[in-house]
Each structure stands twice: as C-alpha cells, then as structure tokens.
PDB file of C-alpha atoms in Angstrom:
ATOM      1  CA  VAL A   2     -15.530 -21.724  -0.178  1.00 61.00           C
ATOM      2  CA  SER A   3     -13.773 -25.256   0.444  1.00 76.00           C
ATOM      3  CA  VAL A   4     -14.222 -25.819   4.287  1.00 76.00           C
ATOM      4  CA  GLY A   5     -10.428 -28.358   3.064  1.00 84.00           C
ATOM      5  CA  PHE A   6     -10.009 -31.952   3.384  1.00 89.00           C
ATOM      6  CA  SER A   7      -9.674 -32.544   7.323  1.00 90.00           C
ATOM      7  CA  ALA A   8     -13.026 -30.601   7.953  1.00 87.00           C
ATOM      8  CA  GLU A   9     -14.442 -32.582   4.867  1.00 89.00           C
ATOM      9  CA  THR A  10     -12.861 -36.229   6.280  1.00 91.00           C
ATOM     10  CA  SER A  11     -14.030 -35.283   9.684  1.00 91.00           C
ATOM     11  CA  LEU A  12     -18.166 -34.181   8.672  1.00 89.00           C
ATOM     12  CA  ASN A  13     -18.375 -37.699   6.403  1.00 90.00           C
ATOM     13  CA  GLN A  14     -17.040 -39.328   9.545  1.00 92.00           C
ATOM     14  CA  LEU A  15     -19.469 -38.126  11.588  1.00 92.00           C
ATOM     15  CA  LYS A  16     -22.316 -38.727   8.701  1.00 91.00           C
ATOM     16  CA  SER A  17     -21.923 -42.645   8.333  1.00 92.00           C
ATOM     17  CA  THR A  18     -21.640 -42.992  12.317  1.00 92.00           C
ATOM     18  CA  ASN A  19     -24.794 -41.200  11.892  1.00 90.00           C
ATOM     19  CA  LYS A  20     -23.564 -38.563  15.163  1.00 91.00           C
ATOM     20  CA  ILE A  21     -24.481 -35.649  13.046  1.00 91.00           C
ATOM     21  CA  SER A  22     -27.309 -35.314  10.192  1.00 91.00           C
ATOM     22  CA  GLU A  23     -26.983 -33.945   6.338  1.00 90.00           C
ATOM     23  CA  ARG A  24     -28.847 -30.996   7.701  1.00 92.00           C
ATOM     24  CA  GLN A  25     -26.435 -29.929  10.493  1.00 92.00           C
ATOM     25  CA  SER A  26     -22.985 -30.664   7.688  1.00 88.00           C
ATOM     26  CA  LEU A  27     -24.532 -28.533   5.540  1.00 89.00           C
ATOM     27  CA  GLU A  28     -24.997 -26.066   8.335  1.00 91.00           C
ATOM     28  CA  ILE A  29     -21.324 -26.574   9.696  1.00 90.00           C
ATOM     29  CA  LYS A  30     -19.946 -25.745   5.919  1.00 88.00           C
ATOM     30  CA  ASN A  31     -22.506 -22.860   5.858  1.00 90.00           C
ATOM     31  CA  GLU A  32     -20.935 -21.550   9.058  1.00 91.00           C
ATOM     32  CA  CYS A  33     -17.202 -22.222   8.570  1.00 88.00           C
ATOM     33  CA  ARG A  34     -17.723 -20.332   5.337  1.00 87.00           C
ATOM     34  CA  THR A  35     -19.602 -16.879   6.391  1.00 90.00           C
ATOM     35  CA  PHE A  36     -16.479 -17.214   9.776  1.00 90.00           C
ATOM     36  CA  LEU A  37     -14.197 -17.220   6.633  1.00 86.00           C
ATOM     37  CA  VAL A  38     -16.048 -14.898   4.153  1.00 87.00           C
ATOM     38  CA  THR A  39     -15.862 -12.157   7.478  1.00 90.00           C
ATOM     39  CA  ILE A  40     -12.393 -12.514   8.223  1.00 89.00           C
ATOM     40  CA  LEU A  41     -11.333 -11.952   4.768  1.00 85.00           C
ATOM     41  CA  ARG A  42     -13.613  -8.090   5.122  1.00 86.00           C
ATOM     42  CA  LYS A  43     -11.787  -7.715   7.648  1.00 86.00           C
ATOM     43  CA  LEU A  44      -8.522  -8.835   6.239  1.00 82.00           C
ATOM     44  CA  GLN A  45      -8.715  -6.863   3.641  1.00 78.00           C
ATOM     45  CA  ASP A  46     -10.024  -3.354   5.389  1.00 77.00           C
ATOM     46  CA  LYS A  47      -6.813  -3.303   8.025  1.00 76.00           C
ATOM     47  CA  CYS A  48      -4.463  -3.465   4.564  1.00 72.00           C
ATOM     48  CA  PRO A  49      -2.453  -0.734   4.348  1.00 67.00           C
ATOM     49  CA  VAL A  50      -3.884  -1.066   0.814  1.00 57.00           C
ATOM     50  CA  GLN A  51      -6.627   0.173   1.809  1.00 60.00           C
ATOM     51  CA  HIS A  52      -5.121   3.073   3.624  1.00 82.00           C
ATOM     52  CA  GLN A  53      -4.805   7.057   2.066  1.00 86.00           C
ATOM     53  CA  LEU A  54      -1.246   7.760   2.856  1.00 87.00           C
ATOM     54  CA  VAL A  55       0.272   4.599   1.441  1.00 87.00           C
ATOM     55  CA  ARG A  56      -1.909   4.729  -2.259  1.00 87.00           C
ATOM     56  CA  SER A  57      -0.711   8.178  -2.063  1.00 92.00           C
ATOM     57  CA  MET A  58       3.058   7.330  -1.236  1.00 92.00           C
ATOM     58  CA  GLN A  59       3.014   6.412  -5.118  1.00 92.00           C
ATOM     59  CA  CYS A  60       5.041   9.377  -5.548  1.00 95.00           C
ATOM     60  CA  LEU A  61       7.495   8.631  -4.877  1.00 94.00           C
ATOM     61  CA  ASP A  62       7.870   5.487  -7.359  1.00 95.00           C
ATOM     62  CA  PRO A  63      10.956   7.411  -9.817  1.00 96.00           C
ATOM     63  CA  LYS A  64       8.547   6.468 -13.318  1.00 94.00           C
ATOM     64  CA  ASN A  65       5.712   8.387 -11.503  1.00 94.00           C
ATOM     65  CA  MET A  66       8.559  10.940 -10.241  1.00 95.00           C
ATOM     66  CA  ALA A  67       9.585  11.265 -14.054  1.00 94.00           C
ATOM     67  CA  GLY A  68       6.704  10.665 -15.544  1.00 93.00           C
ATOM     68  CA  SER A  69       3.687  12.554 -14.310  1.00 93.00           C
ATOM     69  CA  LYS A  70       5.151  15.144 -12.062  1.00 94.00           C
ATOM     70  CA  GLU A  71       1.182  16.712 -11.671  1.00 95.00           C
ATOM     71  CA  LYS A  72      -0.267  13.656 -10.435  1.00 96.00           C
ATOM     72  CA  SER A  73       2.943  13.088  -8.158  1.00 96.00           C
ATOM     73  CA  LEU A  74       2.211  16.771  -6.845  1.00 97.00           C
ATOM     74  CA  VAL A  75      -1.361  16.256  -6.110  1.00 96.00           C
ATOM     75  CA  GLN A  76      -0.103  13.049  -4.378  1.00 96.00           C
ATOM     76  CA  MET A  77       2.081  14.167  -2.063  1.00 96.00           C
ATOM     77  CA  ARG A  78       0.074  17.395  -0.987  1.00 96.00           C
ATOM     78  CA  ARG A  79      -2.219  14.356  -0.271  1.00 95.00           C
ATOM     79  CA  VAL A  80       0.644  12.531   2.084  1.00 94.00           C
ATOM     80  CA  LEU A  81       1.757  15.813   3.299  1.00 96.00           C
ATOM     81  CA  LYS A  82      -1.930  16.768   4.323  1.00 94.00           C
ATOM     82  CA  ILE A  83      -2.020  12.865   6.449  1.00 91.00           C
ATOM     83  CA  LEU A  84       0.944  13.786   8.157  1.00 92.00           C
ATOM     84  CA  VAL A  85       0.079  17.490   8.655  1.00 94.00           C
ATOM     85  CA  GLU A  86      -3.086  16.281  10.450  1.00 91.00           C
ATOM     86  CA  SER A  87      -1.502  13.692  12.319  1.00 89.00           C
ATOM     87  CA  ASN A  88       0.790  16.063  13.500  1.00 92.00           C
ATOM     88  CA  ARG A  89       4.423  15.237  11.947  1.00 91.00           C
ATOM     89  CA  LEU A  90       4.745  17.926   9.749  1.00 93.00           C
ATOM     90  CA  ASP A  91       4.807  21.443  10.662  1.00 94.00           C
ATOM     91  CA  GLU A  92       1.991  22.790   8.340  1.00 94.00           C
ATOM     92  CA  MET A  93       4.587  26.534   7.757  1.00 94.00           C
ATOM     93  CA  ALA A  94       6.647  23.004   5.720  1.00 94.00           C
ATOM     94  CA  CYS A  95       4.629  22.224   2.982  1.00 96.00           C
ATOM     95  CA  ASP A  96       4.807  24.653   0.819  1.00 96.00           C
ATOM     96  CA  ASP A  97       8.562  24.429   0.831  1.00 96.00           C
ATOM     97  CA  VAL A  98       8.063  21.052   0.540  1.00 96.00           C
ATOM     98  CA  LEU A  99       6.114  21.196  -2.680  1.00 97.00           C
ATOM     99  CA  ARG A 100       8.358  23.451  -4.630  1.00 97.00           C
ATOM    100  CA  GLU A 101      11.049  20.872  -3.849  1.00 96.00           C
ATOM    101  CA  PHE A 102       9.297  17.907  -5.144  1.00 96.00           C
ATOM    102  CA  GLY A 103       7.946  20.187  -7.850  1.00 96.00           C
ATOM    103  CA  ASP A 104      11.633  20.990  -8.615  1.00 96.00           C
ATOM    104  CA  PHE A 105      12.661  17.318  -7.839  1.00 96.00           C
ATOM    105  CA  CYS A 106      10.042  15.874 -10.147  1.00 96.00           C
ATOM    106  CA  ASP A 107      11.783  18.487 -13.087  1.00 96.00           C
ATOM    107  CA  PHE A 108      14.746  17.190 -12.636  1.00 95.00           C
ATOM    108  CA  ALA A 109      14.134  13.591 -12.377  1.00 95.00           C
ATOM    109  CA  SER A 110      12.437  13.385 -15.650  1.00 94.00           C
ATOM    110  CA  HIS A 111      15.418  14.501 -17.511  1.00 93.00           C
ATOM    111  CA  GLN A 112      17.100  11.713 -15.495  1.00 92.00           C
ATOM    112  CA  GLU A 113      17.589   8.244 -17.007  1.00 92.00           C
ATOM    113  CA  GLY A 114      17.942   5.907 -13.798  1.00 92.00           C
ATOM    114  CA  PHE A 115      14.333   7.714 -12.996  1.00 94.00           C
ATOM    115  CA  ARG A 116      12.434   6.412 -16.133  1.00 92.00           C
ATOM    116  CA  ASP A 117      14.401   3.062 -16.960  1.00 93.00           C
ATOM    117  CA  PHE A 118      13.669   2.518 -12.798  1.00 94.00           C
ATOM    118  CA  ASP A 119      13.144  -1.185 -12.268  1.00 93.00           C
ATOM    119  CA  PRO A 120      11.900  -2.376  -9.287  1.00 91.00           C
ATOM    120  CA  LYS A 121      13.505  -5.189  -9.866  1.00 93.00           C
ATOM    121  CA  LYS A 122      17.059  -5.217  -9.968  1.00 93.00           C
ATOM    122  CA  ASP A 123      17.420  -0.752  -8.396  1.00 92.00           C
ATOM    123  CA  ARG A 124      17.064  -0.212  -5.231  1.00 93.00           C
ATOM    124  CA  VAL A 125      14.402   3.436  -4.677  1.00 94.00           C
ATOM    125  CA  ASP A 126      16.136   3.716  -1.790  1.00 93.00           C
ATOM    126  CA  THR A 127      19.167   4.165  -2.799  1.00 93.00           C
ATOM    127  CA  LEU A 128      18.524   6.084  -5.873  1.00 94.00           C
ATOM    128  CA  LEU A 129      16.469   8.819  -4.289  1.00 95.00           C
ATOM    129  CA  TYR A 130      19.201   8.969  -1.541  1.00 94.00           C
ATOM    130  CA  GLU A 131      21.804   9.584  -4.087  1.00 94.00           C
ATOM    131  CA  SER A 132      19.342  11.974  -6.137  1.00 93.00           C
ATOM    132  CA  MET A 133      17.912  14.168  -3.736  1.00 94.00           C
ATOM    133  CA  GLY A 134      19.096  13.020  -0.355  1.00 92.00           C
ATOM    134  CA  ILE A 135      22.698  14.539  -0.891  1.00 92.00           C
ATOM    135  CA  SER A 136      21.603  17.301  -2.324  1.00 92.00           C
ATOM    136  CA  ARG A 137      20.626  20.504  -0.465  1.00 92.00           C
ATOM    137  CA  ALA A 138      18.281  22.070  -2.489  1.00 93.00           C
ATOM    138  CA  PHE A 139      15.791  19.032  -1.725  1.00 95.00           C
ATOM    139  CA  SER A 140      16.411  19.239   1.450  1.00 93.00           C
ATOM    140  CA  ASN A 141      12.875  20.209   2.509  1.00 93.00           C
ATOM    141  CA  ALA A 142      11.706  17.392   0.310  1.00 94.00           C
ATOM    142  CA  TRP A 143      14.205  14.535   1.448  1.00 94.00           C
ATOM    143  CA  ASN A 144      13.092  15.462   5.249  1.00 91.00           C
ATOM    144  CA  VAL A 145       9.580  14.601   4.745  1.00 89.00           C
TER     145      VAL A 145
END
C-alpha cells in the first residue's frame, strides 16, 4: 500500500535533513497503511452490499424473475421478513404478496422484455410499473 506521492516526498525531505530516522519513516508508513486498511474495512462493513435486504432485492431483477422463479421467491421471502421485523409491513399481508409475486414471476417468464432485459438500455422501474404497477392482480406485490 502506497502512502502517496506527497507523503513520500515529505518523508524523504525529513530524512535528508536528519529530522527523522529511517526507522521513524518506516513507522510512519506502517501507521498510514494500518490506518488505510482500517478505514477500508469499516467502509466495506457499512457498504449496502453487506446488508441482507440489498442482496435480497435481486428478486426484482427482471432476468432473475423470468429465469428463476424459485430463487426470486426465496429472496422475496427474505425481503418480506426484514420488512416485517422492521415494522414496515404487516405480517398478514405476506402470503398475498408472495402469491402475487410468484404469479408475476410466471407472467415475467413469458415476457420478452423480462428475459432480454438490458440495464444499460432499459429501466427497471418503468418495466415493473408497466407490467405490475398498473395491474390489480399484482397490487399487493406492487405496494411492497
């Protein structure tokens, strides 16, 4: 791990004027490296990808819905569990949501827009709204 160009230059100047020893220079570099590693670990721990809710929201990926209904349902169950535990959703609604979401995955598997979804060209929100949001059959799933 590099401590950076400016820090390296400053350390070399201090060593050349005998204000710090070679050992002190190495200690400073090691402390900087330790600091950087610690900060990066903390950032990674707080990264949204580490949270189960974010990982489970893959169930809303159109290709996943069209390609693997079972996997999407497992992930949706996790999402619902987290929402119920955080008091964001009534537990009584979960069965209806899962049923509708399963039906929607069946619907998605027959739709070309889901199977061929390209996130570089298409928008997930638009696709889901046009297929789920305006349909009464999927209203409980849409509300989640």
